[in-house]
Each structure stands twice: as C-alpha cells, then as structure tokens.
Amino acid sequence: MRKLFIAAAVASAVFTPLSAQSANDSANFAMRLEPPGLDPRTGAAAAISSITLYNVFEGLTRIDAAGNVQPNLAESWTVSDDGKTYTFKLVEGAKFHDGSDFDSSDVKYTFEANAAEDSKNKQKKRFTNMASITTPDANTVVIALKERRPDLLAQLGESTAVVVDPGSASGNATTPIGTGPYKFDSWIKGDSVKLSAADTYRDAANIPINKVSFRFIGDGTARLAALLAGDVDFAAIPNELLSSDALNDNFVIISGNTNGETILSTNNATEALSKLKVRQAIAHAIKRDDIIDGAMFGYGTPIGSHFAPHHPDYIDLTNTYPYDPEKSKQLLAEAGYPDGLELSLKLPPVDDYARKGGQIVASQLEKAGFKITIENVDWPKWLDEVYKKRNYDLSIVSHVEPMDIGNYARDSYYFNYKNEKFNEVIRQADSAQSPAERTELLQQAQTILAEDAVNGFLFQLARVVVIRKGLNGVWKDLHLFSTDVARMSWDN
C-alpha cells in the first residue's frame, strides 16, 4: 500500500504546475505535530518553539546555525570577574508587533514573571537564581546571580527566555506578540499556522522571505506527497522513504545532529521500578542497534546516559549494562519477580522512534522476562498522564532541549528520580569555576545516571529533513528547536 501511495503522489506532483510551488518570498514547512499553544515560555512541546522561537519571539541572545551564542535583543554584554553579574546593552528601536516599544522594563518583567511562584516556565530555576534584575536606563539590564551560571548566555537564547510585553503576555498562547521578524497572522486548528514579515521589525528590509506557513501533516507519506506536489518546501519524512526515486534532483536531503536523547522513560517511583535490579534488568534487555535499524533505518547514535554524543563533555557509557537477556532474567528473579514482571508502555504519537521503536523495545523486554502492555496515546493524553501526573510505568520519548541533564535534579520531574549525590554534582557543574572542572562534573553526572539505570538510554535522534532545492540557510544540526526563517533565502 505504501508503494502505491507514493506512486500516486509522484504522479500528482508531475502534473503540478510550477506556480503551485513556493514563490521566492515565501516558504512552507511541514510539521508532524501541531503545538498545543504558541507561548514557548510555558509549553513543553518542541512544536511551539519550532514555530515561534526567533520568528515571532526573541531573547537577549540567540543560537546560530553553528551552535554559537550571538547577540539578539542584547547587542552586547559584559560579565563580572566572579561570573555573577551580567550587564546587557539592548538594541535600540526594537518594537513588539502591536507597536509597543521594547526596553529594559520588558526584560525585567519577563524574567521576574518566569521566577514567580505561579510561573509555568519549565526552566523556572534559571530565573529564581537571579538575585536581582535592575534597569539603570531603557537600554541597560543588569542581572545579578545568586550562583555562577557559565551557560547563562546560551540559556538566554532558548525558548524559555524569550522576552514578552506585559500588555500582551496573557494572550501569547493563542495570539503571540513578540519582537521577531515575523508576526502572527492565523492559526487554523488542525491545519496550519501562518506568519508574515513584521513591518515593526528593526531590520525588516533585509528579511528575504516574507510569508511563512507551518502545515500540520501527521502522516509521513502524506508529508512526502505534499513535498512532491509543491505544497511544502521542507519536511521530515519517514527514514524508510528517503531512498524513494521520487526524491530527484529537485530535492536535497539534510542529515545532521540534534540534542534529542531518545529514552525509555521510567517511573522510578513505582514499587517495581524503584528497585535498581529491575532497572538494571531493563538496561541489559535493550539492544540499541536493533532499535536504530528497525525504527530509524540506521539514523541515530547509541547512548548510554542522558547526554549528546556530539557534545565535547560526552563519555561513551553504552557498555555499562551490555545486552544480556539472561542476565535480565536473573536480576528480575533476584528483585522478587521470578515469574516475570508486568509493565505498561505508554507511547506518544510518533510513528518511528516511539511507535515502531516501542514495538521493538517491548519485544526485547519480553525476551528478558517482562510482560509488556502497549498503550498508544495522543500528545495531550501523554502530557497529562505521563508528563504531568506521572501515571505510567514506561514510555518512549526524545528529550530535545540542549544540555537537559539537569532535569534529573528537578524535584517534580516525571522520572521521579531522587539522588542527592547527583543533584549536588549538577549544582557544582552549573557553577563550575573552569571548563575543565565542569567537564569532570558533567562526566560524573552521566556516570551516575548510567549506573543507576534511571531510564533506558536508547539513541541520539538524528536530524533528517528533505528540502526543496534552492532553499538556503536551513540548519544542518538542530542545536535547539527553532526554524530560523529570517536567515533563509531562495536562489534567485
């Protein structure tokens, strides 16, 4: 059936007139998932920042295509010798899309709101670490930290640190208003979000692409069909379709890295999974290469802890618990489950790593003595039951934020992992005095997670997308989830 569908898509694409394809001043992006909202400060879904970060909203800094920190709403900064005081000089003339002026008071309001008791910001601790935020004038912000944070400049370029206007902040989930190069036009639920170049933007004359559409197409084969028909210019399609003859010289396949650690998420608070030997049994049951080959068609890098292999502080811990299903059975028996252990596996609606990968993981666990019940859920149910209420045994998801190993130290995070030694290592790493000290601490943290078998560490998610030939500026490596359209352009 898949081959017949592709053939039909190719046929329709052949007869699609060129006028149906994007003009040089527009770009259309296919997305697998629709975001639950459009406020990147409060939503956990990567789809939110994929649409809004650097397009609608901006932070004091931004991350560029090479992963480096660049100026954004802050044109420059200085850092005190003790690493605790940051002084930012803001750009002049920036405005929000509703015409409101941007100044230092907006930064102060945003960061204080992120730290407030009722804040829903998923990186709230970054802002509660700010001892004071002062505004000597409209173009200067001084942030004094309680503890050093060497990564602060990069963190201020992430979605959780975008700057908002107090007058429009409450409506950003549905009608976002930022300072970015694109303003929000419409959101047709189940179909698309449309943006257009903002005439309020401080560098509007130098934005090559004026119209942007993000289309929500859940089925991978349908995304390929939309690409071939000229309806979209950019799409992630199932890896098994990348070798299709339909992807001719009119298209370019981009393959790179992401920060997405794909893991078998484990609820460490349940009676069975709180036992180290049970988690070790899970770790010994996992054969990573089979998951990468079977679910991702070879795209992915095995991991043994929660850390990106392309990061300079990474250490390879994949042999901490080598594949050994007989050892798994032995450990289960020692943990009190000689006849096996029943566990549920709740899978979000991601066809490849979650649904296909889940089938493979379930089969591997069952060979090792587990009894797995798979439950496929949609994203709202996954976010509610797994992420918020922590009502689950196992799940599979890619954690896509950069340097998110610190999540394991969060009190109420959905893994339910409690380890004060790990927490202290992370605290020390966050305020390390030197890069060498920070490397040593981050490697300690990786080792603790691996030895504790906190989760089933599977593989690093690859960045694989297909774009229409002539579209320039698409990131090869996905350092964080953003579609930086203002820096894209078409060949003339």
Short mmCIF file of N, CA, C and O in Angstrom, two decimals, residues 41-165:
data_model
loop_
_atom_site.label_atom_id
_atom_site.label_comp_id
_atom_site.label_asym_id
_atom_site.label_seq_id
_atom_site.Cartn_x
_atom_site.Cartn_y
_atom_site.Cartn_z
N ARG A 41 7.35 30.03 26.49
CA ARG A 41 7.82 30.09 27.88
C ARG A 41 7.11 29.07 28.76
O ARG A 41 7.66 28.64 29.78
N THR A 42 5.91 28.69 28.39
CA THR A 42 5.11 27.87 29.30
C THR A 42 4.82 26.47 28.77
O THR A 42 4.46 25.59 29.55
N GLY A 43 4.95 26.23 27.47
CA GLY A 43 4.62 24.93 26.91
C GLY A 43 5.84 24.04 26.80
O GLY A 43 6.95 24.51 26.53
N ALA A 44 5.64 22.72 27.03
CA ALA A 44 6.76 21.78 26.98
C ALA A 44 7.00 21.23 25.58
O ALA A 44 8.05 20.65 25.31
N ALA A 45 6.03 21.38 24.67
CA ALA A 45 6.13 20.74 23.36
C ALA A 45 7.15 21.46 22.47
O ALA A 45 7.15 22.69 22.35
N ALA A 46 8.00 20.66 21.80
CA ALA A 46 9.02 21.23 20.90
C ALA A 46 8.38 21.94 19.72
O ALA A 46 8.99 22.85 19.14
N ALA A 47 7.16 21.54 19.34
CA ALA A 47 6.50 22.16 18.19
C ALA A 47 6.25 23.65 18.41
O ALA A 47 6.18 24.42 17.45
N ILE A 48 6.14 24.09 19.67
CA ILE A 48 5.90 25.50 19.95
C ILE A 48 7.10 26.34 19.53
O ILE A 48 6.98 27.30 18.78
N SER A 49 8.28 25.96 20.03
CA SER A 49 9.47 26.74 19.69
C SER A 49 9.87 26.56 18.24
O SER A 49 10.47 27.46 17.65
N SER A 50 9.53 25.41 17.63
CA SER A 50 9.84 25.22 16.21
C SER A 50 9.18 26.29 15.36
O SER A 50 9.71 26.69 14.32
N ILE A 51 8.03 26.76 15.78
CA ILE A 51 7.31 27.80 15.04
C ILE A 51 7.70 29.20 15.50
O ILE A 51 7.96 30.08 14.67
N THR A 52 7.78 29.42 16.80
CA THR A 52 7.84 30.79 17.32
C THR A 52 9.23 31.30 17.65
O THR A 52 9.48 32.50 17.56
N LEU A 53 10.17 30.41 18.05
CA LEU A 53 11.47 30.89 18.51
C LEU A 53 12.27 31.49 17.35
O LEU A 53 12.48 30.82 16.33
N TYR A 54 12.73 32.72 17.52
CA TYR A 54 13.48 33.53 16.56
C TYR A 54 12.63 34.01 15.40
O TYR A 54 13.09 34.84 14.61
N ASN A 55 11.41 33.51 15.27
CA ASN A 55 10.49 34.02 14.26
C ASN A 55 9.58 35.08 14.86
O ASN A 55 9.62 36.25 14.47
N VAL A 56 8.75 34.67 15.82
CA VAL A 56 7.84 35.59 16.49
C VAL A 56 8.50 36.20 17.72
O VAL A 56 8.42 37.41 17.95
N PHE A 57 9.14 35.34 18.51
CA PHE A 57 9.74 35.78 19.78
C PHE A 57 11.26 35.78 19.69
O PHE A 57 11.85 34.98 18.96
N GLU A 58 11.86 36.66 20.49
CA GLU A 58 13.32 36.72 20.59
C GLU A 58 13.74 36.78 22.05
O GLU A 58 12.99 37.24 22.91
N GLY A 59 14.97 36.35 22.30
CA GLY A 59 15.58 36.50 23.61
C GLY A 59 16.71 37.51 23.55
O GLY A 59 16.97 38.12 22.51
N LEU A 60 17.40 37.68 24.65
CA LEU A 60 18.54 38.60 24.67
C LEU A 60 19.64 38.09 23.73
O LEU A 60 20.36 38.88 23.11
N THR A 61 19.77 36.77 23.63
CA THR A 61 20.75 36.17 22.73
C THR A 61 20.04 35.19 21.81
O THR A 61 18.84 34.94 21.95
N ARG A 62 20.77 34.66 20.86
CA ARG A 62 20.25 33.60 20.02
C ARG A 62 21.38 32.61 19.72
O ARG A 62 22.56 32.94 19.84
N ILE A 63 21.00 31.39 19.35
CA ILE A 63 21.96 30.38 18.95
C ILE A 63 21.96 30.32 17.43
O ILE A 63 20.90 30.25 16.80
N ASP A 64 23.15 30.34 16.82
CA ASP A 64 23.21 30.35 15.37
C ASP A 64 23.32 28.94 14.80
O ASP A 64 23.30 27.95 15.55
N ALA A 65 23.47 28.83 13.49
CA ALA A 65 23.47 27.53 12.81
C ALA A 65 24.64 26.66 13.24
O ALA A 65 24.58 25.43 13.12
N ALA A 66 25.72 27.27 13.75
CA ALA A 66 26.87 26.51 14.20
C ALA A 66 26.81 26.19 15.69
O ALA A 66 27.73 25.57 16.23
N GLY A 67 25.75 26.64 16.36
CA GLY A 67 25.60 26.38 17.79
C GLY A 67 26.24 27.42 18.68
O GLY A 67 26.36 27.22 19.89
N ASN A 68 26.65 28.55 18.11
CA ASN A 68 27.32 29.60 18.87
C ASN A 68 26.32 30.66 19.35
O ASN A 68 25.30 30.91 18.69
N VAL A 69 26.64 31.30 20.46
CA VAL A 69 25.81 32.36 21.01
C VAL A 69 26.06 33.65 20.24
O VAL A 69 27.22 34.05 20.03
N GLN A 70 24.97 34.31 19.82
CA GLN A 70 25.06 35.57 19.09
C GLN A 70 24.17 36.63 19.75
O GLN A 70 23.23 36.28 20.48
N PRO A 71 24.44 37.91 19.52
CA PRO A 71 23.55 38.96 20.04
C PRO A 71 22.15 38.84 19.42
O PRO A 71 21.99 38.35 18.31
N ASN A 72 21.16 39.32 20.15
CA ASN A 72 19.80 39.38 19.62
C ASN A 72 19.15 40.66 20.14
O ASN A 72 19.48 41.73 19.66
N LEU A 73 18.30 40.57 21.15
CA LEU A 73 17.77 41.80 21.73
C LEU A 73 18.83 42.52 22.57
O LEU A 73 18.69 43.71 22.85
N ALA A 74 19.84 41.80 22.98
CA ALA A 74 21.02 42.43 23.58
C ALA A 74 22.09 42.53 22.50
O ALA A 74 22.45 41.52 21.90
N GLU A 75 22.59 43.73 22.24
CA GLU A 75 23.61 43.88 21.20
C GLU A 75 25.01 43.61 21.73
O GLU A 75 25.93 43.32 20.97
N SER A 76 25.17 43.68 23.08
CA SER A 76 26.46 43.39 23.69
C SER A 76 26.25 43.14 25.18
O SER A 76 25.17 43.41 25.73
N TRP A 77 27.30 42.62 25.82
CA TRP A 77 27.21 42.35 27.26
C TRP A 77 28.61 42.26 27.85
O TRP A 77 29.59 42.04 27.15
N THR A 78 28.66 42.43 29.16
CA THR A 78 29.89 42.22 29.92
C THR A 78 29.55 41.33 31.11
O THR A 78 28.41 41.32 31.59
N VAL A 79 30.56 40.59 31.58
CA VAL A 79 30.39 39.68 32.71
C VAL A 79 31.43 40.02 33.76
O VAL A 79 32.61 40.22 33.43
N SER A 80 31.02 40.12 35.01
CA SER A 80 31.95 40.44 36.10
C SER A 80 32.96 39.33 36.28
O SER A 80 32.76 38.19 35.86
N ASP A 81 34.06 39.66 36.95
CA ASP A 81 35.14 38.70 37.16
C ASP A 81 34.69 37.46 37.93
O ASP A 81 35.20 36.36 37.70
N ASP A 82 33.73 37.64 38.84
CA ASP A 82 33.26 36.48 39.62
C ASP A 82 32.18 35.69 38.89
O ASP A 82 31.69 34.67 39.40
N GLY A 83 31.80 36.14 37.68
CA GLY A 83 30.82 35.40 36.88
C GLY A 83 29.39 35.50 37.38
O GLY A 83 28.53 34.75 36.91
N LYS A 84 29.12 36.46 38.25
CA LYS A 84 27.78 36.53 38.84
C LYS A 84 26.96 37.74 38.37
O LYS A 84 25.75 37.79 38.63
N THR A 85 27.58 38.68 37.70
CA THR A 85 26.85 39.88 37.26
C THR A 85 27.01 40.06 35.76
O THR A 85 28.14 40.15 35.25
N TYR A 86 25.86 40.13 35.07
CA TYR A 86 25.83 40.30 33.62
C TYR A 86 25.18 41.65 33.32
O TYR A 86 24.06 41.92 33.79
N THR A 87 25.86 42.46 32.53
CA THR A 87 25.31 43.75 32.11
C THR A 87 25.06 43.71 30.61
O THR A 87 26.00 43.52 29.82
N PHE A 88 23.81 43.87 30.23
CA PHE A 88 23.40 43.78 28.82
C PHE A 88 23.07 45.16 28.28
O PHE A 88 22.30 45.91 28.90
N LYS A 89 23.61 45.49 27.12
CA LYS A 89 23.21 46.68 26.39
C LYS A 89 22.22 46.24 25.31
O LYS A 89 22.54 45.40 24.47
N LEU A 90 21.02 46.77 25.36
CA LEU A 90 19.95 46.34 24.48
C LEU A 90 19.98 47.09 23.15
O LEU A 90 20.48 48.22 23.06
N VAL A 91 19.42 46.44 22.13
CA VAL A 91 19.29 47.12 20.84
C VAL A 91 18.32 48.29 20.99
O VAL A 91 17.40 48.25 21.82
N GLU A 92 18.51 49.29 20.20
CA GLU A 92 17.60 50.43 20.22
C GLU A 92 16.65 50.34 19.04
O GLU A 92 17.01 49.87 17.97
N GLY A 93 15.43 50.79 19.26
CA GLY A 93 14.44 50.85 18.18
C GLY A 93 13.62 49.59 18.00
O GLY A 93 12.80 49.52 17.08
N ALA A 94 13.83 48.58 18.83
CA ALA A 94 13.03 47.35 18.70
C ALA A 94 11.61 47.60 19.19
O ALA A 94 11.39 48.35 20.14
N LYS A 95 10.65 46.96 18.52
CA LYS A 95 9.25 47.11 18.87
C LYS A 95 8.57 45.74 18.89
O LYS A 95 9.00 44.81 18.18
N PHE A 96 7.51 45.64 19.67
CA PHE A 96 6.65 44.47 19.59
C PHE A 96 5.71 44.63 18.39
O PHE A 96 5.53 45.74 17.87
N HIS A 97 5.13 43.54 17.99
CA HIS A 97 4.31 43.56 16.76
C HIS A 97 3.06 44.44 16.88
O HIS A 97 2.50 44.84 15.86
N ASP A 98 2.63 44.73 18.11
CA ASP A 98 1.48 45.62 18.28
C ASP A 98 1.89 47.07 18.34
O ASP A 98 1.05 47.96 18.59
N GLY A 99 3.18 47.35 18.11
CA GLY A 99 3.67 48.72 18.09
C GLY A 99 4.27 49.19 19.38
O GLY A 99 4.86 50.29 19.44
N SER A 100 4.15 48.40 20.45
CA SER A 100 4.73 48.79 21.74
C SER A 100 6.25 48.79 21.66
O SER A 100 6.85 47.92 21.03
N ASP A 101 6.87 49.76 22.33
CA ASP A 101 8.33 49.82 22.34
C ASP A 101 8.91 48.74 23.25
O ASP A 101 8.36 48.43 24.31
N PHE A 102 10.03 48.18 22.83
CA PHE A 102 10.77 47.24 23.67
C PHE A 102 11.84 48.02 24.44
O PHE A 102 12.56 48.85 23.87
N ASP A 103 11.94 47.75 25.74
CA ASP A 103 13.02 48.35 26.52
C ASP A 103 13.35 47.44 27.70
O ASP A 103 12.81 46.34 27.83
N SER A 104 14.21 47.90 28.57
CA SER A 104 14.71 47.09 29.67
C SER A 104 13.61 46.64 30.63
O SER A 104 13.74 45.58 31.27
N SER A 105 12.55 47.42 30.74
CA SER A 105 11.47 47.04 31.65
C SER A 105 10.80 45.74 31.21
O SER A 105 10.29 44.98 32.04
N ASP A 106 10.78 45.47 29.90
CA ASP A 106 10.18 44.23 29.40
C ASP A 106 11.03 43.02 29.81
O ASP A 106 10.49 41.96 30.13
N VAL A 107 12.33 43.17 29.79
CA VAL A 107 13.22 42.09 30.24
C VAL A 107 13.01 41.82 31.71
O VAL A 107 12.86 40.67 32.14
N LYS A 108 12.98 42.86 32.50
CA LYS A 108 12.77 42.72 33.94
C LYS A 108 11.43 42.06 34.23
O LYS A 108 11.35 41.10 35.03
N TYR A 109 10.37 42.53 33.58
CA TYR A 109 9.05 41.93 33.77
C TYR A 109 9.05 40.44 33.41
O TYR A 109 8.57 39.59 34.17
N THR A 110 9.62 40.10 32.25
CA THR A 110 9.59 38.72 31.77
C THR A 110 10.33 37.79 32.71
O THR A 110 9.81 36.74 33.11
N PHE A 111 11.53 38.16 33.10
CA PHE A 111 12.34 37.25 33.92
C PHE A 111 11.78 37.13 35.33
O PHE A 111 11.85 36.06 35.95
N GLU A 112 11.24 38.21 35.86
CA GLU A 112 10.61 38.13 37.18
C GLU A 112 9.34 37.29 37.13
O GLU A 112 9.05 36.52 38.06
N ALA A 113 8.59 37.39 36.04
CA ALA A 113 7.39 36.55 35.88
C ALA A 113 7.79 35.08 35.75
O ALA A 113 7.11 34.19 36.28
N ASN A 114 8.90 34.81 35.08
CA ASN A 114 9.37 33.43 34.94
C ASN A 114 9.77 32.83 36.28
O ASN A 114 9.71 31.60 36.45
N ALA A 115 10.17 33.68 37.21
CA ALA A 115 10.60 33.21 38.54
C ALA A 115 9.48 33.23 39.57
O ALA A 115 9.67 32.72 40.68
N ALA A 116 8.33 33.77 39.22
CA ALA A 116 7.24 33.93 40.18
C ALA A 116 6.73 32.58 40.68
O ALA A 116 6.91 31.55 40.03
N GLU A 117 6.08 32.60 41.82
CA GLU A 117 5.59 31.37 42.43
C GLU A 117 4.65 30.62 41.51
O GLU A 117 4.64 29.39 41.48
N ASP A 118 3.81 31.34 40.77
CA ASP A 118 2.84 30.69 39.89
C ASP A 118 3.35 30.48 38.48
O ASP A 118 2.59 30.13 37.57
N SER A 119 4.66 30.66 38.26
CA SER A 119 5.23 30.52 36.93
C SER A 119 5.09 29.10 36.42
O SER A 119 5.32 28.13 37.14
N LYS A 120 4.77 28.97 35.12
CA LYS A 120 4.70 27.67 34.45
C LYS A 120 5.94 27.42 33.60
O LYS A 120 5.98 26.47 32.84
N ASN A 121 6.93 28.29 33.72
CA ASN A 121 8.15 28.15 32.92
C ASN A 121 8.88 26.87 33.32
O ASN A 121 9.15 26.65 34.50
N LYS A 122 9.21 26.03 32.33
CA LYS A 122 9.80 24.73 32.65
C LYS A 122 11.26 24.85 33.09
O LYS A 122 11.82 23.88 33.60
N GLN A 123 11.86 26.03 32.93
CA GLN A 123 13.21 26.28 33.43
C GLN A 123 13.17 27.37 34.49
O GLN A 123 14.05 28.24 34.57
N LYS A 124 12.21 27.28 35.35
CA LYS A 124 11.99 28.31 36.37
C LYS A 124 13.23 28.56 37.22
O LYS A 124 13.54 29.70 37.60
N LYS A 125 13.99 27.50 37.53
CA LYS A 125 15.15 27.65 38.42
C LYS A 125 16.21 28.58 37.84
O LYS A 125 16.98 29.18 38.58
N ARG A 126 16.26 28.67 36.53
CA ARG A 126 17.23 29.59 35.93
C ARG A 126 16.94 31.03 36.31
O ARG A 126 17.84 31.85 36.42
N PHE A 127 15.66 31.32 36.52
CA PHE A 127 15.25 32.69 36.82
C PHE A 127 15.18 32.94 38.32
O PHE A 127 15.43 34.06 38.76
N THR A 128 14.87 31.92 39.11
CA THR A 128 14.92 32.10 40.57
C THR A 128 16.36 32.25 41.04
O THR A 128 16.61 32.71 42.15
N ASN A 129 17.32 31.86 40.20
CA ASN A 129 18.73 32.07 40.54
C ASN A 129 19.17 33.52 40.33
O ASN A 129 20.28 33.89 40.68
N MET A 130 18.29 34.34 39.76
CA MET A 130 18.61 35.76 39.58
C MET A 130 18.27 36.51 40.86
O MET A 130 17.10 36.65 41.24
N ALA A 131 19.31 36.96 41.56
CA ALA A 131 19.10 37.66 42.83
C ALA A 131 18.45 39.02 42.62
O ALA A 131 17.63 39.46 43.43
N SER A 132 18.81 39.69 41.52
CA SER A 132 18.21 40.99 41.23
C SER A 132 18.31 41.27 39.74
O SER A 132 19.21 40.77 39.05
N ILE A 133 17.35 42.03 39.25
CA ILE A 133 17.35 42.50 37.86
C ILE A 133 17.10 44.00 37.92
O ILE A 133 16.02 44.45 38.33
N THR A 134 18.10 44.78 37.56
CA THR A 134 17.97 46.22 37.63
C THR A 134 18.07 46.83 36.23
O THR A 134 18.68 46.26 35.32
N THR A 135 17.45 47.99 36.08
CA THR A 135 17.38 48.66 34.77
C THR A 135 17.85 50.11 34.93
O THR A 135 17.02 51.02 35.10
N PRO A 136 19.15 50.34 34.85
CA PRO A 136 19.66 51.71 35.02
C PRO A 136 19.08 52.70 34.02
O PRO A 136 18.94 53.88 34.32
N ASP A 137 18.78 52.20 32.81
CA ASP A 137 18.13 53.04 31.81
C ASP A 137 17.37 52.12 30.86
O ASP A 137 17.39 50.89 31.01
N ALA A 138 16.71 52.70 29.87
CA ALA A 138 15.84 51.93 28.98
C ALA A 138 16.59 50.90 28.16
O ALA A 138 15.99 49.92 27.70
N ASN A 139 17.89 51.09 27.99
CA ASN A 139 18.67 50.21 27.12
C ASN A 139 19.69 49.37 27.88
O ASN A 139 20.58 48.79 27.26
N THR A 140 19.57 49.29 29.19
CA THR A 140 20.52 48.54 30.00
C THR A 140 19.80 47.66 31.01
O THR A 140 18.86 48.10 31.68
N VAL A 141 20.25 46.42 31.08
CA VAL A 141 19.74 45.47 32.09
C VAL A 141 20.93 44.87 32.80
O VAL A 141 21.89 44.41 32.17
N VAL A 142 20.87 44.86 34.13
CA VAL A 142 21.92 44.26 34.94
C VAL A 142 21.31 43.10 35.73
O VAL A 142 20.37 43.30 36.51
N ILE A 143 21.84 41.90 35.52
CA ILE A 143 21.34 40.71 36.20
C ILE A 143 22.42 40.21 37.15
O ILE A 143 23.53 39.87 36.73
N ALA A 144 22.08 40.17 38.44
CA ALA A 144 22.98 39.64 39.45
C ALA A 144 22.49 38.25 39.84
O ALA A 144 21.32 38.07 40.19
N LEU A 145 23.37 37.26 39.77
CA LEU A 145 23.01 35.88 40.06
C LEU A 145 23.36 35.50 41.49
O LEU A 145 24.31 36.02 42.08
N LYS A 146 22.60 34.56 42.03
CA LYS A 146 22.92 34.00 43.34
C LYS A 146 24.13 33.08 43.24
O LYS A 146 25.00 33.08 44.10
N GLU A 147 24.15 32.27 42.17
CA GLU A 147 25.26 31.37 41.92
C GLU A 147 25.70 31.51 40.46
O GLU A 147 24.90 31.83 39.60
N ARG A 148 26.98 31.28 40.20
CA ARG A 148 27.51 31.35 38.84
C ARG A 148 26.73 30.43 37.90
O ARG A 148 26.31 29.35 38.29
N ARG A 149 26.58 30.86 36.66
CA ARG A 149 25.97 30.03 35.63
C ARG A 149 26.73 30.27 34.32
O ARG A 149 26.37 31.13 33.53
N PRO A 150 27.80 29.48 34.09
CA PRO A 150 28.59 29.69 32.87
C PRO A 150 27.79 29.56 31.58
O PRO A 150 28.18 30.12 30.55
N ASP A 151 26.68 28.82 31.61
CA ASP A 151 25.87 28.63 30.41
C ASP A 151 24.77 29.67 30.24
O ASP A 151 23.91 29.53 29.37
N LEU A 152 24.77 30.71 31.06
CA LEU A 152 23.65 31.64 31.05
C LEU A 152 23.41 32.26 29.68
O LEU A 152 22.27 32.37 29.23
N LEU A 153 24.45 32.68 28.99
CA LEU A 153 24.27 33.36 27.71
C LEU A 153 23.59 32.45 26.69
O LEU A 153 22.72 32.88 25.93
N ALA A 154 23.95 31.17 26.69
CA ALA A 154 23.28 30.21 25.80
C ALA A 154 21.85 29.97 26.25
O ALA A 154 20.93 29.89 25.43
N GLN A 155 21.63 29.88 27.55
CA GLN A 155 20.29 29.64 28.08
C GLN A 155 19.34 30.79 27.75
O GLN A 155 18.13 30.58 27.54
N LEU A 156 19.87 32.01 27.68
CA LEU A 156 19.03 33.16 27.35
C LEU A 156 18.65 33.19 25.87
O LEU A 156 17.84 34.01 25.46
N GLY A 157 19.21 32.28 25.08
CA GLY A 157 18.80 32.14 23.69
C GLY A 157 17.80 31.05 23.47
O GLY A 157 17.39 30.80 22.33
N GLU A 158 17.38 30.37 24.54
CA GLU A 158 16.41 29.28 24.43
C GLU A 158 14.98 29.81 24.53
O GLU A 158 14.73 30.96 24.91
N SER A 159 14.03 28.94 24.22
CA SER A 159 12.63 29.35 24.15
C SER A 159 12.08 29.82 25.48
O SER A 159 11.19 30.68 25.52
N THR A 160 12.59 29.27 26.58
CA THR A 160 12.06 29.64 27.90
C THR A 160 12.45 31.05 28.31
O THR A 160 11.94 31.56 29.31
N ALA A 161 13.37 31.69 27.56
CA ALA A 161 13.86 33.02 27.94
C ALA A 161 13.47 34.10 26.95
O ALA A 161 14.04 35.19 26.97
N VAL A 162 12.51 33.84 26.05
CA VAL A 162 12.08 34.90 25.14
C VAL A 162 11.45 36.03 25.94
O VAL A 162 10.84 35.82 26.99
N VAL A 163 11.60 37.23 25.42
CA VAL A 163 11.10 38.42 26.13
C VAL A 163 9.72 38.79 25.60
O VAL A 163 9.50 38.85 24.39
N VAL A 164 8.80 39.05 26.53
CA VAL A 164 7.42 39.38 26.17
C VAL A 164 7.04 40.74 26.74
O VAL A 164 7.71 41.27 27.63
N ASP A 165 5.95 41.26 26.22
CA ASP A 165 5.43 42.55 26.68
C ASP A 165 4.35 42.30 27.72
O ASP A 165 3.46 41.48 27.49
#
